[in-house]
Short mmCIF file of C-alpha atoms and ligand atoms in Angstrom, two decimals:
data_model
loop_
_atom_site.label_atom_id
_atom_site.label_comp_id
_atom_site.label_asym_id
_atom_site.label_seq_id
_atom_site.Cartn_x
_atom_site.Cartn_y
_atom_site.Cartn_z
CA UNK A 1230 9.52 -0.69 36.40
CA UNK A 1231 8.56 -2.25 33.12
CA UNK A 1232 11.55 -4.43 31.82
CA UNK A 1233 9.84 -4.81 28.21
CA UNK A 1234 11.96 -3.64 25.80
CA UNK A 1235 9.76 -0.87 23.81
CA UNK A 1236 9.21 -1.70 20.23
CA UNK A 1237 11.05 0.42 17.72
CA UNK A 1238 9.43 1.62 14.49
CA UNK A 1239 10.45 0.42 11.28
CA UNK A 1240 12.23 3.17 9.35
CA UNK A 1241 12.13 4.43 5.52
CA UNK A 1242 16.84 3.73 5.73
CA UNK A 1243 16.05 0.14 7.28
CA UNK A 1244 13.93 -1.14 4.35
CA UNK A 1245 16.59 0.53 2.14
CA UNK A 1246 19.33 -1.18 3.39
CA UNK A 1247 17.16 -4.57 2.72
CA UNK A 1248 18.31 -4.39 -0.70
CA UNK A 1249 19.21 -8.17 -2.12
CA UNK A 1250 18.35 -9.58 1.38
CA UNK A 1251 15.53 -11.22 3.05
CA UNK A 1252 12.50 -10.60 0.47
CA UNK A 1253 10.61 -7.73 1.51
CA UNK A 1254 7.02 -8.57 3.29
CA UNK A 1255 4.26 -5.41 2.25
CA UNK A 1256 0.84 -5.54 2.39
CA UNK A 1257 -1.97 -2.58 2.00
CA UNK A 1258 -4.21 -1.75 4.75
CA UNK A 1259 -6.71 1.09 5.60
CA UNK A 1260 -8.34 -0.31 9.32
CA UNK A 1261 -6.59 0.05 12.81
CA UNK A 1262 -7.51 -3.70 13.58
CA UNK A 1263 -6.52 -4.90 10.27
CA UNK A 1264 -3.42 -3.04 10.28
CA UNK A 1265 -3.10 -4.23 14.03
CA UNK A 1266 -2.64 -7.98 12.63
CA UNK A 1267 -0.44 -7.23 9.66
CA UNK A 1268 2.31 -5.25 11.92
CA UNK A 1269 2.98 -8.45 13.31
CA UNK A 1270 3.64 -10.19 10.34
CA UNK A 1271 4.50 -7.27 7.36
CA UNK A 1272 7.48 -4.83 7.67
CA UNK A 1273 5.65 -2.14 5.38
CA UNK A 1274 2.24 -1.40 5.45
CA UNK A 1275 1.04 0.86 2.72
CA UNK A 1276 -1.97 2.90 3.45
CA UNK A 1277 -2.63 2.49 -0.38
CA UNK A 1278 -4.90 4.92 -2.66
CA UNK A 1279 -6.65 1.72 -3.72
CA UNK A 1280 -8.96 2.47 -0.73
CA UNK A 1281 -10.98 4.49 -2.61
CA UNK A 1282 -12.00 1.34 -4.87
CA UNK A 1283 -11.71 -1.00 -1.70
CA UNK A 1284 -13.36 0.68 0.96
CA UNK A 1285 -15.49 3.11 -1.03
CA UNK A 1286 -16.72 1.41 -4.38
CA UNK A 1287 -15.22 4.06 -6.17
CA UNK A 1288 -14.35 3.27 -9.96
CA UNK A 1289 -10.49 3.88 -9.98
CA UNK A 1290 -8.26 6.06 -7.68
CA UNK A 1291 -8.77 9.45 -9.75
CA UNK A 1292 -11.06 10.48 -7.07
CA UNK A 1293 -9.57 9.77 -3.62
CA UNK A 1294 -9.21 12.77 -1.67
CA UNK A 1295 -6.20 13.61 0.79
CA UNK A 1296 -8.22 13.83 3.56
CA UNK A 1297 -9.50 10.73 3.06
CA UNK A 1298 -5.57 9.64 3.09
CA UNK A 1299 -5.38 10.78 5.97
CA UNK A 1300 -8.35 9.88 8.19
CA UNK A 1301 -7.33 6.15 6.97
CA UNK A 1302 -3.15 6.66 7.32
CA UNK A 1303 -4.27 7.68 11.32
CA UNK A 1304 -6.29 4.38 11.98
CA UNK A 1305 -3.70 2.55 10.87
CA UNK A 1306 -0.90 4.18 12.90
CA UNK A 1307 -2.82 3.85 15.47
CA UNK A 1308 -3.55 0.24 15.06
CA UNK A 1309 0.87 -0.13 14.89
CA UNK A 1310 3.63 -0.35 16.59
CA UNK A 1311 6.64 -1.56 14.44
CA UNK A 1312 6.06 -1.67 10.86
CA UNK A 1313 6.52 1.35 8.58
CA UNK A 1314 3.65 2.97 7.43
CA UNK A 1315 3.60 4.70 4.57
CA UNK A 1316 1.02 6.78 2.66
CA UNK A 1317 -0.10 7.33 -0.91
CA UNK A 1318 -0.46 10.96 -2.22
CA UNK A 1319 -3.68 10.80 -3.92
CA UNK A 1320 -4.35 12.13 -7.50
CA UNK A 1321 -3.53 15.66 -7.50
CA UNK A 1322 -1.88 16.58 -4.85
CA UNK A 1323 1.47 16.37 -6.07
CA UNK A 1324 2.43 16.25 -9.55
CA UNK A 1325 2.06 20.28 -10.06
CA UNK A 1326 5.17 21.08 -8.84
CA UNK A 1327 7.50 20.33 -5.82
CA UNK A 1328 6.17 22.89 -3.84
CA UNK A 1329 2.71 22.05 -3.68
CA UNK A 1330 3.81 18.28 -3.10
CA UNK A 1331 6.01 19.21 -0.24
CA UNK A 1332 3.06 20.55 1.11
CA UNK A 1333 0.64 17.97 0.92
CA UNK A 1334 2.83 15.15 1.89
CA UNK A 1335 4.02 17.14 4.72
CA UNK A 1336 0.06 17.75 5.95
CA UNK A 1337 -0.08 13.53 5.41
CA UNK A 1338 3.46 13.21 7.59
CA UNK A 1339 2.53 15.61 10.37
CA UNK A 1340 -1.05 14.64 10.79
CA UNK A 1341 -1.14 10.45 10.91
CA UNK A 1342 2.59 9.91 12.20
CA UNK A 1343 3.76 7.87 9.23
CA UNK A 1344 7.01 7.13 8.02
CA UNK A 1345 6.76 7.76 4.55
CA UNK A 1346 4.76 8.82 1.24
CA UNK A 1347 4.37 6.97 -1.86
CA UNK A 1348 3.91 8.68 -5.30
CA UNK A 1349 3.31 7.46 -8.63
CA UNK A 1350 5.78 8.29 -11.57
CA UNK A 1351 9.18 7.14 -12.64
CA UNK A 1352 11.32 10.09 -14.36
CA UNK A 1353 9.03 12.92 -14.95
CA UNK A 1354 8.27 12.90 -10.71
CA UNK A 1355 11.98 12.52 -10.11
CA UNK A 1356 12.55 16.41 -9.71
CA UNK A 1357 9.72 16.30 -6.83
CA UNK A 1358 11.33 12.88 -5.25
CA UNK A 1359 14.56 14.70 -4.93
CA UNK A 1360 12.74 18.12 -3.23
CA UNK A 1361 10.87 15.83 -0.70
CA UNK A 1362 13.54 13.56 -0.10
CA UNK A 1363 15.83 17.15 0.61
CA UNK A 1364 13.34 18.54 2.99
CA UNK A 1365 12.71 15.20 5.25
CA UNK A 1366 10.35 13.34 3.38
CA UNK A 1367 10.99 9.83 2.88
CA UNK A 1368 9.39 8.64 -0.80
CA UNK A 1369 8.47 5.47 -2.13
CA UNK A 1370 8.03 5.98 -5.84
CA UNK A 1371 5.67 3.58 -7.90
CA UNK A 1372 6.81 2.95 -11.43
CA UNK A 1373 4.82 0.37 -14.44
CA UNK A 1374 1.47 0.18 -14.09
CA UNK A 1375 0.78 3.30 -12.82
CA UNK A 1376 -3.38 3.15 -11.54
CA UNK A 1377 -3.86 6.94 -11.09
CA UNK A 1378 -3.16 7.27 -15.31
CA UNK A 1379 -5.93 4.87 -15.81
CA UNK A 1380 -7.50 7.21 -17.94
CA UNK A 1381 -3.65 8.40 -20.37
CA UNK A 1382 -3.24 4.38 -20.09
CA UNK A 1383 -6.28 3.09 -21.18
CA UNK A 1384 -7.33 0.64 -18.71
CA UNK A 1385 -5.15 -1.50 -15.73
CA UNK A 1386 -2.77 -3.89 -18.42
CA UNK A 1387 0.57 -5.44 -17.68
CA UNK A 1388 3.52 -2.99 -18.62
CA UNK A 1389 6.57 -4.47 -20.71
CA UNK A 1390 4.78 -6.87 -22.86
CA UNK A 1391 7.35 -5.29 -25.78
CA UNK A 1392 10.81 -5.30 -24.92
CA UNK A 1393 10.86 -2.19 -27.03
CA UNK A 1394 9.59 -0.14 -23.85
CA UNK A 1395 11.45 -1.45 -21.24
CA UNK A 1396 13.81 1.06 -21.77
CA UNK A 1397 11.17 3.57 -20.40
CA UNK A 1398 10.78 1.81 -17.00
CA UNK A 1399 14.44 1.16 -16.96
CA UNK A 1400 15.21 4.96 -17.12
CA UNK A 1401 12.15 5.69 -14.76
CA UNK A 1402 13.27 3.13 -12.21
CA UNK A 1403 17.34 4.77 -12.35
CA UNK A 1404 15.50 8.10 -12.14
CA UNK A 1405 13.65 7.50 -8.91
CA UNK A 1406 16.02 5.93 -7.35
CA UNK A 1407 18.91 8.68 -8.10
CA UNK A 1408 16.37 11.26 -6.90
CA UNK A 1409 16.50 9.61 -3.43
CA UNK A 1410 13.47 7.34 -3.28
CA UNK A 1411 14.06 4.76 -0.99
CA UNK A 1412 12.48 1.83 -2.25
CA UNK A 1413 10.00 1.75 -5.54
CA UNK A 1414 7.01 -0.82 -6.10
CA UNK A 1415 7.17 -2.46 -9.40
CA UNK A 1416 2.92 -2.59 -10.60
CA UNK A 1417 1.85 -5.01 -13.46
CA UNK A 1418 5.38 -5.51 -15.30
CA UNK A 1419 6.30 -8.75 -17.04
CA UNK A 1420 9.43 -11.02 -15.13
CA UNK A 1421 12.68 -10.13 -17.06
CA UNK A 1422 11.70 -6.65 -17.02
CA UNK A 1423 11.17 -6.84 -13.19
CA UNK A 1424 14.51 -8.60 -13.02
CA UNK A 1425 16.69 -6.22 -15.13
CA UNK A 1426 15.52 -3.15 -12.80
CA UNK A 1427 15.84 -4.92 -9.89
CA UNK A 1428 19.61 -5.97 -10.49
CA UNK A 1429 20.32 -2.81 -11.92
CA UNK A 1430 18.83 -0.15 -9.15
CA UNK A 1431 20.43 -0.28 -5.68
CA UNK A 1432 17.23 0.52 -4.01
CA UNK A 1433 14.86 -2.27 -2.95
CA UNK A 1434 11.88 -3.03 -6.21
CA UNK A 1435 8.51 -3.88 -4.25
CA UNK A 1436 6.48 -5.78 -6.28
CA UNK A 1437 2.62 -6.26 -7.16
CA UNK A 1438 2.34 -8.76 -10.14
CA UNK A 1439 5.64 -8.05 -10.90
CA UNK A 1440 7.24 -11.42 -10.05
CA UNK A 1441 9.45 -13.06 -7.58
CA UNK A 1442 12.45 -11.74 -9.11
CA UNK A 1443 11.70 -8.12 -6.89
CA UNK A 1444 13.21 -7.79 -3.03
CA UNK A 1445 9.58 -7.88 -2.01
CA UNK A 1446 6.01 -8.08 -2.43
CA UNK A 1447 2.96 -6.20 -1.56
CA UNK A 1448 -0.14 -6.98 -2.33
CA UNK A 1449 -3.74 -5.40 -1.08
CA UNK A 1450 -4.71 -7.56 2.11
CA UNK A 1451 -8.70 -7.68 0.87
CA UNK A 1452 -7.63 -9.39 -2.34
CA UNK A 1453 -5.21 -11.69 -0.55
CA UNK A 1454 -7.80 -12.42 2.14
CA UNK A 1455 -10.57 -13.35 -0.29
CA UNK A 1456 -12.53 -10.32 0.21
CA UNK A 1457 -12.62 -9.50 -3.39
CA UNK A 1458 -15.31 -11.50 -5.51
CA UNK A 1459 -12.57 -10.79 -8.30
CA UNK A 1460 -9.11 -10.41 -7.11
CA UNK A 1461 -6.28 -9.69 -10.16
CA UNK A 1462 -5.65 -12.79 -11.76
CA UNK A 1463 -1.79 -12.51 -9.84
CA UNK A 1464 -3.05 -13.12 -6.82
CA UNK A 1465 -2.40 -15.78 -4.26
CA UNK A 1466 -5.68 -16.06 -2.28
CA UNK A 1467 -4.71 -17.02 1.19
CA UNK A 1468 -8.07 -16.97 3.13
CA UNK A 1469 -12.19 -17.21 2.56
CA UNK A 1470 -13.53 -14.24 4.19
CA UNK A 1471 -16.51 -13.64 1.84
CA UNK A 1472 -17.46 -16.97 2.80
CA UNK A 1473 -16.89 -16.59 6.22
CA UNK A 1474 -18.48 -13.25 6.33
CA UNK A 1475 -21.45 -14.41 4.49
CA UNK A 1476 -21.52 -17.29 6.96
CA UNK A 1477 -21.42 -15.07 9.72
CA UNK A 1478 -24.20 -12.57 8.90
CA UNK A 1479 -26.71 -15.72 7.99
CA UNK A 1480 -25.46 -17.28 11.12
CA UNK A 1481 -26.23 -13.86 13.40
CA UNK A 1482 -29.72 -12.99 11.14
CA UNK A 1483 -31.23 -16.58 11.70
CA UNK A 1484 -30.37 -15.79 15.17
CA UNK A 1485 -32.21 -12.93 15.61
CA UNK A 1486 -35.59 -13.87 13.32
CA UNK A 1487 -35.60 -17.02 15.99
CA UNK A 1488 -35.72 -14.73 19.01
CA UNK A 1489 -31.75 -15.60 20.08
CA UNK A 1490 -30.80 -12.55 21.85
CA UNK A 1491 -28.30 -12.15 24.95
CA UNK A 1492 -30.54 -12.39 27.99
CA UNK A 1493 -30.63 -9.88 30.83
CA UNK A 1494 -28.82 -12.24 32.69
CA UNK A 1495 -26.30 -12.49 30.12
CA UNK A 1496 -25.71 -8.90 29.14
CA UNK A 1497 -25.97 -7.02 32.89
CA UNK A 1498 -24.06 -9.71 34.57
O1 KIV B 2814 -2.90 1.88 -3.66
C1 KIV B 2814 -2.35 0.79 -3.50
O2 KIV B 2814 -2.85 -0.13 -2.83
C2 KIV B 2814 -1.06 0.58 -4.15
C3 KIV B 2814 -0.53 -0.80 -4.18
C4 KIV B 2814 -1.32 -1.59 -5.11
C5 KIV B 2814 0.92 -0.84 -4.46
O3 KIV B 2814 -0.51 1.50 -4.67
#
């Protein structure tokens, strides 16, 4: 009989109940053996839309389908074991009415195993957070800089510059997290702005460039790794890997023009 005490999944209530506690430890990922390393370390992992630009050159996230969601959301669940995965609804599948969205995100719950969805939208997706949230959908809204409006917004720029908006987020952050959300990631929004919704919403503020002054961070683990020639100027780069990549390859193709294969012996040992 095993006497290892079986791991226990992360849930959507336990990161709620984080709020104002031990800072919140999120990073993206879209690989079972990525997402393999990061359960160890990350308590959500967000099976982000920005896969589409990441993983598939695409310009901006307009164009990420949901099965594409979905074929990524089920490599990473099956990579973990005890963080809580959640899933972006891509562009499109959700902002036409409740009913279409409870569709979608229930296709993305039942077919990878996650925990959770994440949306984009602050008071106008409220009514939708509130149906999904009803009907056993756990939702992580997205407020500020908003990356599936690239094209209403102009272009990815830091929300909150003018104090004069920050009502706007303020009223989009209360709406979310009245409709049930259970935690909301804070995207390209100045410090005191970050602050004042954080201390003023009882649900846990994720942020990405947002600040420290949020219960948590994410961040997308190919910018933090150095896998992006040019990562947002917010981010801390923690590793080398297009060096070490680059390395690599040179390394394994110098190899191979010299002749330096396995040998029989080697391989059918
Ligand atoms: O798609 C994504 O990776 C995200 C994070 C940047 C929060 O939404």
């Amino acid at each position: 009989m095993s006497t290892e005490k079986p791991i226990r999944r992360i849930t959507a209530p336990d990161i709620r109940k984080r709020k104002g506690g031990e800072p919140i430890v999120a990073l993206t990922s879209y690989h079972a053996h990525t997402a393999a390393i990061v359960d160890r370390h990350a308590e959500v992992i967000l099976v982000g839309d920005s896969l589409g630009m990441v993983m598939h050159g695409m310009d901006s996230t307009v164009g990420v389908p949901l099965d594409l969601m979905i074929m990524h959301g089920r490599a990473v669940m099956r990579g973990t074991r005890r963080a809580l995965v959640v899933v972006d609804m891509p562009f499109g599948t959700y902002e036409e009415s409740p009913e279409v969205a409870f569709r979608n995100a229930a296709r993305i719950m039942k077919e990878t195993g996650c925990g959770a969805v994440k949306l984009e939208g602050g008071a106008r997706m409220a009514a939708t957070i509130r149906f999904l949230v009803e009907r056993g959908i756990p939702v992580m809204a997205h407020i500020g800089l908003t990356p599936q409006s690239v094209n209403t917004l102009g272009g990815f720029r830091t929300q909150g510059r003018d104090p004069e908006t920050w009502p706007v987020f303020e009223e989009d952050a209360k709406a979310v997290a009245e409709a049930g959300a259970f935690a909301v990631v804070l995207e390209g929004m100045v410090e005191p702005l970050a602050a004042r919704i954080t201390r003023r919403i009882d649900i846990p503020t994720i942020g990405i460039g947002a600040s420290a002054e949020c219960d948590g961070q994410i961040l997308v683990l190919e910018d933090m790794l150095g896998l992006n020639p040019r990562p947002p100027k917010f981010v801390k780069v923690y590793g080398r890997l297009l060096e070490e990549i680059d390395n690599a390859v040179s390394a394994y193709a110098e190899d191979v023009r010299a002749r330096r294969f396995p040998t029989e012996d080697e391989v059918y040992r």
